[in-house]
Amino acid sequence: MQTLSSKKKNEVEGRIIGKGIYPNVHSGSGLVTRVFSAVHILRIDIKEGRCRAILTLTEYDVKSYDMDGNMYPSKYPITNTYPFNPKGGEKNFHGQAFAKSHQRVELELAELERSIREGVISSETAKDDW
């Protein structure tokens, strides 16, 4: 959580930081069924009429279901898994989860770029008088 001083610093430096989740980016079955969601951080720097967006995948939020339907949640850093850690277990699960998470990142950054370049806003946002 940001402190008030860090929020002011981000405003002065022209920085926006947000955290989100890509839900259910991959599911796979073996002895258990796993549903992967990917937690990410989006940072946008704005300076002199330019902007830079950095989107970082940080961790997986995994729900594992056994054959009786019991759910076992877990969270762990993406960097501990394949393909970042070649010795990481379950290369198939983690490789597919990362590939699908990466596709979501590419789509989101393309949509953000289009919105910035074209000034695209939703009709709901246009009506909002904040």
PDB file of C-alpha atoms in Angstrom:
ATOM      1  CA  MET A   1       0.000   0.000   0.000  1.00  0.00           C
ATOM      2  CA  GLN A   2       1.287   3.438  -0.881  1.00  0.00           C
ATOM      3  CA  THR A   3       1.769   6.109   1.717  1.00  0.00           C
ATOM      4  CA  LEU A   4       0.465   9.622   1.186  1.00  0.00           C
ATOM      5  CA  SER A   5       3.987  10.906   0.481  1.00  0.00           C
ATOM      6  CA  SER A   6       4.593   8.251  -2.185  1.00  0.00           C
ATOM      7  CA  LYS A   7       1.245   9.085  -3.820  1.00  0.00           C
ATOM      8  CA  LYS A   8       2.227  12.761  -3.998  1.00  0.00           C
ATOM      9  CA  LYS A   9       5.631  11.803  -5.378  1.00  0.00           C
ATOM     10  CA  ASN A  10       3.931   9.691  -8.067  1.00  0.00           C
ATOM     11  CA  GLU A  11       1.680  12.624  -8.992  1.00  0.00           C
ATOM     12  CA  VAL A  12       4.636  14.997  -9.290  1.00  0.00           C
ATOM     13  CA  GLU A  13       6.624  12.465 -11.299  1.00  0.00           C
ATOM     14  CA  GLY A  14       3.632  11.671 -13.537  1.00  0.00           C
ATOM     15  CA  ARG A  15       3.308   8.046 -12.555  1.00  0.00           C
ATOM     16  CA  ILE A  16       0.243   5.819 -12.311  1.00  0.00           C
ATOM     17  CA  ILE A  17       0.550   2.394 -10.690  1.00  0.00           C
ATOM     18  CA  GLY A  18      -2.192  -0.212 -10.524  1.00  0.00           C
ATOM     19  CA  LYS A  19      -2.448  -3.854  -9.574  1.00  0.00           C
ATOM     20  CA  GLY A  20      -4.808  -6.321 -11.198  1.00  0.00           C
ATOM     21  CA  ILE A  21      -5.462  -9.941 -11.999  1.00  0.00           C
ATOM     22  CA  TYR A  22      -6.079 -11.827 -15.213  1.00  0.00           C
ATOM     23  CA  PRO A  23      -8.598 -14.417 -14.014  1.00  0.00           C
ATOM     24  CA  ASN A  24      -8.599 -17.982 -15.286  1.00  0.00           C
ATOM     25  CA  VAL A  25      -5.850 -17.551 -17.879  1.00  0.00           C
ATOM     26  CA  HIS A  26      -5.224 -21.289 -17.999  1.00  0.00           C
ATOM     27  CA  SER A  27      -6.686 -24.472 -16.640  1.00  0.00           C
ATOM     28  CA  GLY A  28      -5.310 -27.945 -16.909  1.00  0.00           C
ATOM     29  CA  SER A  29      -5.953 -31.387 -15.533  1.00  0.00           C
ATOM     30  CA  GLY A  30      -3.651 -34.100 -14.323  1.00  0.00           C
ATOM     31  CA  LEU A  31      -4.103 -35.827 -10.997  1.00  0.00           C
ATOM     32  CA  VAL A  32      -5.707 -32.547  -9.944  1.00  0.00           C
ATOM     33  CA  THR A  33      -7.359 -29.778 -11.926  1.00  0.00           C
ATOM     34  CA  ARG A  34      -5.623 -26.413 -11.700  1.00  0.00           C
ATOM     35  CA  VAL A  35      -6.997 -23.017 -12.624  1.00  0.00           C
ATOM     36  CA  PHE A  36      -4.344 -20.319 -13.021  1.00  0.00           C
ATOM     37  CA  SER A  37      -4.936 -16.585 -12.642  1.00  0.00           C
ATOM     38  CA  ALA A  38      -2.070 -14.130 -13.095  1.00  0.00           C
ATOM     39  CA  VAL A  39      -1.511 -11.138 -10.822  1.00  0.00           C
ATOM     40  CA  HIS A  40       0.106  -8.138 -12.522  1.00  0.00           C
ATOM     41  CA  ILE A  41       1.252  -4.585 -11.895  1.00  0.00           C
ATOM     42  CA  LEU A  42       0.750  -1.850 -14.501  1.00  0.00           C
ATOM     43  CA  ARG A  43       2.917   1.244 -14.280  1.00  0.00           C
ATOM     44  CA  ILE A  44       2.402   4.212 -16.584  1.00  0.00           C
ATOM     45  CA  ASP A  45       4.950   7.037 -16.657  1.00  0.00           C
ATOM     46  CA  ILE A  46       3.850  10.328 -18.227  1.00  0.00           C
ATOM     47  CA  LYS A  47       6.396  12.979 -19.154  1.00  0.00           C
ATOM     48  CA  GLU A  48       6.634  15.808 -21.677  1.00  0.00           C
ATOM     49  CA  GLY A  49       3.774  14.620 -23.873  1.00  0.00           C
ATOM     50  CA  ARG A  50       4.994  11.029 -23.877  1.00  0.00           C
ATOM     51  CA  CYS A  51       4.064   7.972 -21.908  1.00  0.00           C
ATOM     52  CA  ARG A  52       5.567   4.593 -21.150  1.00  0.00           C
ATOM     53  CA  ALA A  53       3.648   1.568 -19.910  1.00  0.00           C
ATOM     54  CA  ILE A  54       5.300  -1.291 -18.050  1.00  0.00           C
ATOM     55  CA  LEU A  55       3.225  -4.337 -17.234  1.00  0.00           C
ATOM     56  CA  THR A  56       4.788  -6.951 -14.959  1.00  0.00           C
ATOM     57  CA  LEU A  57       3.384 -10.401 -14.275  1.00  0.00           C
ATOM     58  CA  THR A  58       4.176 -11.004 -10.608  1.00  0.00           C
ATOM     59  CA  GLU A  59       2.542 -14.171  -9.320  1.00  0.00           C
ATOM     60  CA  TYR A  60       0.141 -16.965 -10.053  1.00  0.00           C
ATOM     61  CA  ASP A  61      -3.010 -17.348  -8.009  1.00  0.00           C
ATOM     62  CA  VAL A  62      -3.802 -21.034  -8.459  1.00  0.00           C
ATOM     63  CA  LYS A  63      -6.830 -22.981  -7.387  1.00  0.00           C
ATOM     64  CA  SER A  64      -6.261 -26.747  -7.387  1.00  0.00           C
ATOM     65  CA  TYR A  65      -9.204 -29.127  -7.214  1.00  0.00           C
ATOM     66  CA  ASP A  66      -8.881 -32.766  -6.222  1.00  0.00           C
ATOM     67  CA  MET A  67     -11.149 -35.550  -7.487  1.00  0.00           C
ATOM     68  CA  ASP A  68     -13.581 -34.938  -4.625  1.00  0.00           C
ATOM     69  CA  GLY A  69     -13.986 -31.291  -5.610  1.00  0.00           C
ATOM     70  CA  ASN A  70     -11.991 -29.900  -2.670  1.00  0.00           C
ATOM     71  CA  MET A  71     -10.221 -26.660  -3.553  1.00  0.00           C
ATOM     72  CA  TYR A  72      -6.669 -25.835  -2.462  1.00  0.00           C
ATOM     73  CA  PRO A  73      -5.593 -22.241  -3.183  1.00  0.00           C
ATOM     74  CA  SER A  74      -1.972 -21.204  -3.553  1.00  0.00           C
ATOM     75  CA  LYS A  75       0.021 -18.168  -4.660  1.00  0.00           C
ATOM     76  CA  TYR A  76       3.625 -18.114  -5.785  1.00  0.00           C
ATOM     77  CA  PRO A  77       5.956 -15.898  -7.842  1.00  0.00           C
ATOM     78  CA  ILE A  78       5.946 -16.487 -11.575  1.00  0.00           C
ATOM     79  CA  THR A  79       9.747 -16.208 -11.543  1.00  0.00           C
ATOM     80  CA  ASN A  80       9.968 -19.449  -9.531  1.00  0.00           C
ATOM     81  CA  THR A  81       8.300 -21.410 -12.328  1.00  0.00           C
ATOM     82  CA  TYR A  82       9.092 -22.566 -15.845  1.00  0.00           C
ATOM     83  CA  PRO A  83      10.113 -20.862 -18.212  1.00  0.00           C
ATOM     84  CA  PHE A  84      11.987 -18.503 -15.848  1.00  0.00           C
ATOM     85  CA  ASN A  85      13.253 -21.350 -13.723  1.00  0.00           C
ATOM     86  CA  PRO A  86      14.343 -24.148 -16.086  1.00  0.00           C
ATOM     87  CA  LYS A  87      14.364 -26.562 -13.134  1.00  0.00           C
ATOM     88  CA  GLY A  88      10.809 -25.591 -12.162  1.00  0.00           C
ATOM     89  CA  GLY A  89       8.359 -28.459 -11.994  1.00  0.00           C
ATOM     90  CA  GLU A  90       5.256 -28.979 -14.094  1.00  0.00           C
ATOM     91  CA  LYS A  91       6.680 -27.350 -17.207  1.00  0.00           C
ATOM     92  CA  ASN A  92       3.556 -28.047 -19.227  1.00  0.00           C
ATOM     93  CA  PHE A  93       1.168 -26.359 -16.754  1.00  0.00           C
ATOM     94  CA  HIS A  94       3.423 -23.379 -16.089  1.00  0.00           C
ATOM     95  CA  GLY A  95       4.575 -22.970 -19.688  1.00  0.00           C
ATOM     96  CA  GLN A  96       0.996 -22.781 -20.947  1.00  0.00           C
ATOM     97  CA  ALA A  97      -0.075 -20.514 -18.089  1.00  0.00           C
ATOM     98  CA  PHE A  98       2.763 -18.118 -18.891  1.00  0.00           C
ATOM     99  CA  ALA A  99       2.096 -18.150 -22.655  1.00  0.00           C
ATOM    100  CA  LYS A 100      -1.590 -17.366 -22.105  1.00  0.00           C
ATOM    101  CA  SER A 101      -0.793 -14.697 -19.494  1.00  0.00           C
ATOM    102  CA  HIS A 102       1.655 -13.111 -21.930  1.00  0.00           C
ATOM    103  CA  GLN A 103      -1.060 -13.016 -24.609  1.00  0.00           C
ATOM    104  CA  ARG A 104      -3.303 -11.138 -22.176  1.00  0.00           C
ATOM    105  CA  VAL A 105      -0.491  -8.643 -21.515  1.00  0.00           C
ATOM    106  CA  GLU A 106      -0.022  -8.035 -25.242  1.00  0.00           C
ATOM    107  CA  LEU A 107      -3.752  -7.462 -25.735  1.00  0.00           C
ATOM    108  CA  GLU A 108      -3.975  -5.080 -22.791  1.00  0.00           C
ATOM    109  CA  LEU A 109      -0.960  -3.025 -23.871  1.00  0.00           C
ATOM    110  CA  ALA A 110      -2.281  -2.814 -27.445  1.00  0.00           C
ATOM    111  CA  GLU A 111      -5.655  -1.626 -26.141  1.00  0.00           C
ATOM    112  CA  LEU A 112      -3.977   0.909 -23.858  1.00  0.00           C
ATOM    113  CA  GLU A 113      -1.874   2.230 -26.745  1.00  0.00           C
ATOM    114  CA  ARG A 114      -4.940   2.513 -28.974  1.00  0.00           C
ATOM    115  CA  SER A 115      -6.822   4.357 -26.232  1.00  0.00           C
ATOM    116  CA  ILE A 116      -3.984   6.822 -25.722  1.00  0.00           C
ATOM    117  CA  ARG A 117      -3.387   7.459 -29.435  1.00  0.00           C
ATOM    118  CA  GLU A 118      -7.038   7.728 -30.432  1.00  0.00           C
ATOM    119  CA  GLY A 119      -8.464   9.165 -27.218  1.00  0.00           C
ATOM    120  CA  VAL A 120     -10.885   6.268 -26.993  1.00  0.00           C
ATOM    121  CA  ILE A 121     -13.237   6.419 -24.045  1.00  0.00           C
ATOM    122  CA  SER A 122     -16.378   4.470 -23.307  1.00  0.00           C
ATOM    123  CA  SER A 123     -19.773   6.139 -23.491  1.00  0.00           C
ATOM    124  CA  GLU A 124     -20.137   5.608 -19.727  1.00  0.00           C
ATOM    125  CA  THR A 125     -16.860   7.410 -19.076  1.00  0.00           C
ATOM    126  CA  ALA A 126     -17.857  10.266 -21.350  1.00  0.00           C
ATOM    127  CA  LYS A 127     -21.042  10.794 -19.297  1.00  0.00           C
ATOM    128  CA  ASP A 128     -19.229  10.624 -15.965  1.00  0.00           C
ATOM    129  CA  ASP A 129     -18.837  14.088 -14.416  1.00  0.00           C
ATOM    130  CA  TRP A 130     -16.038  13.433 -11.968  1.00  0.00           C
TER     131      TRP A 130
END
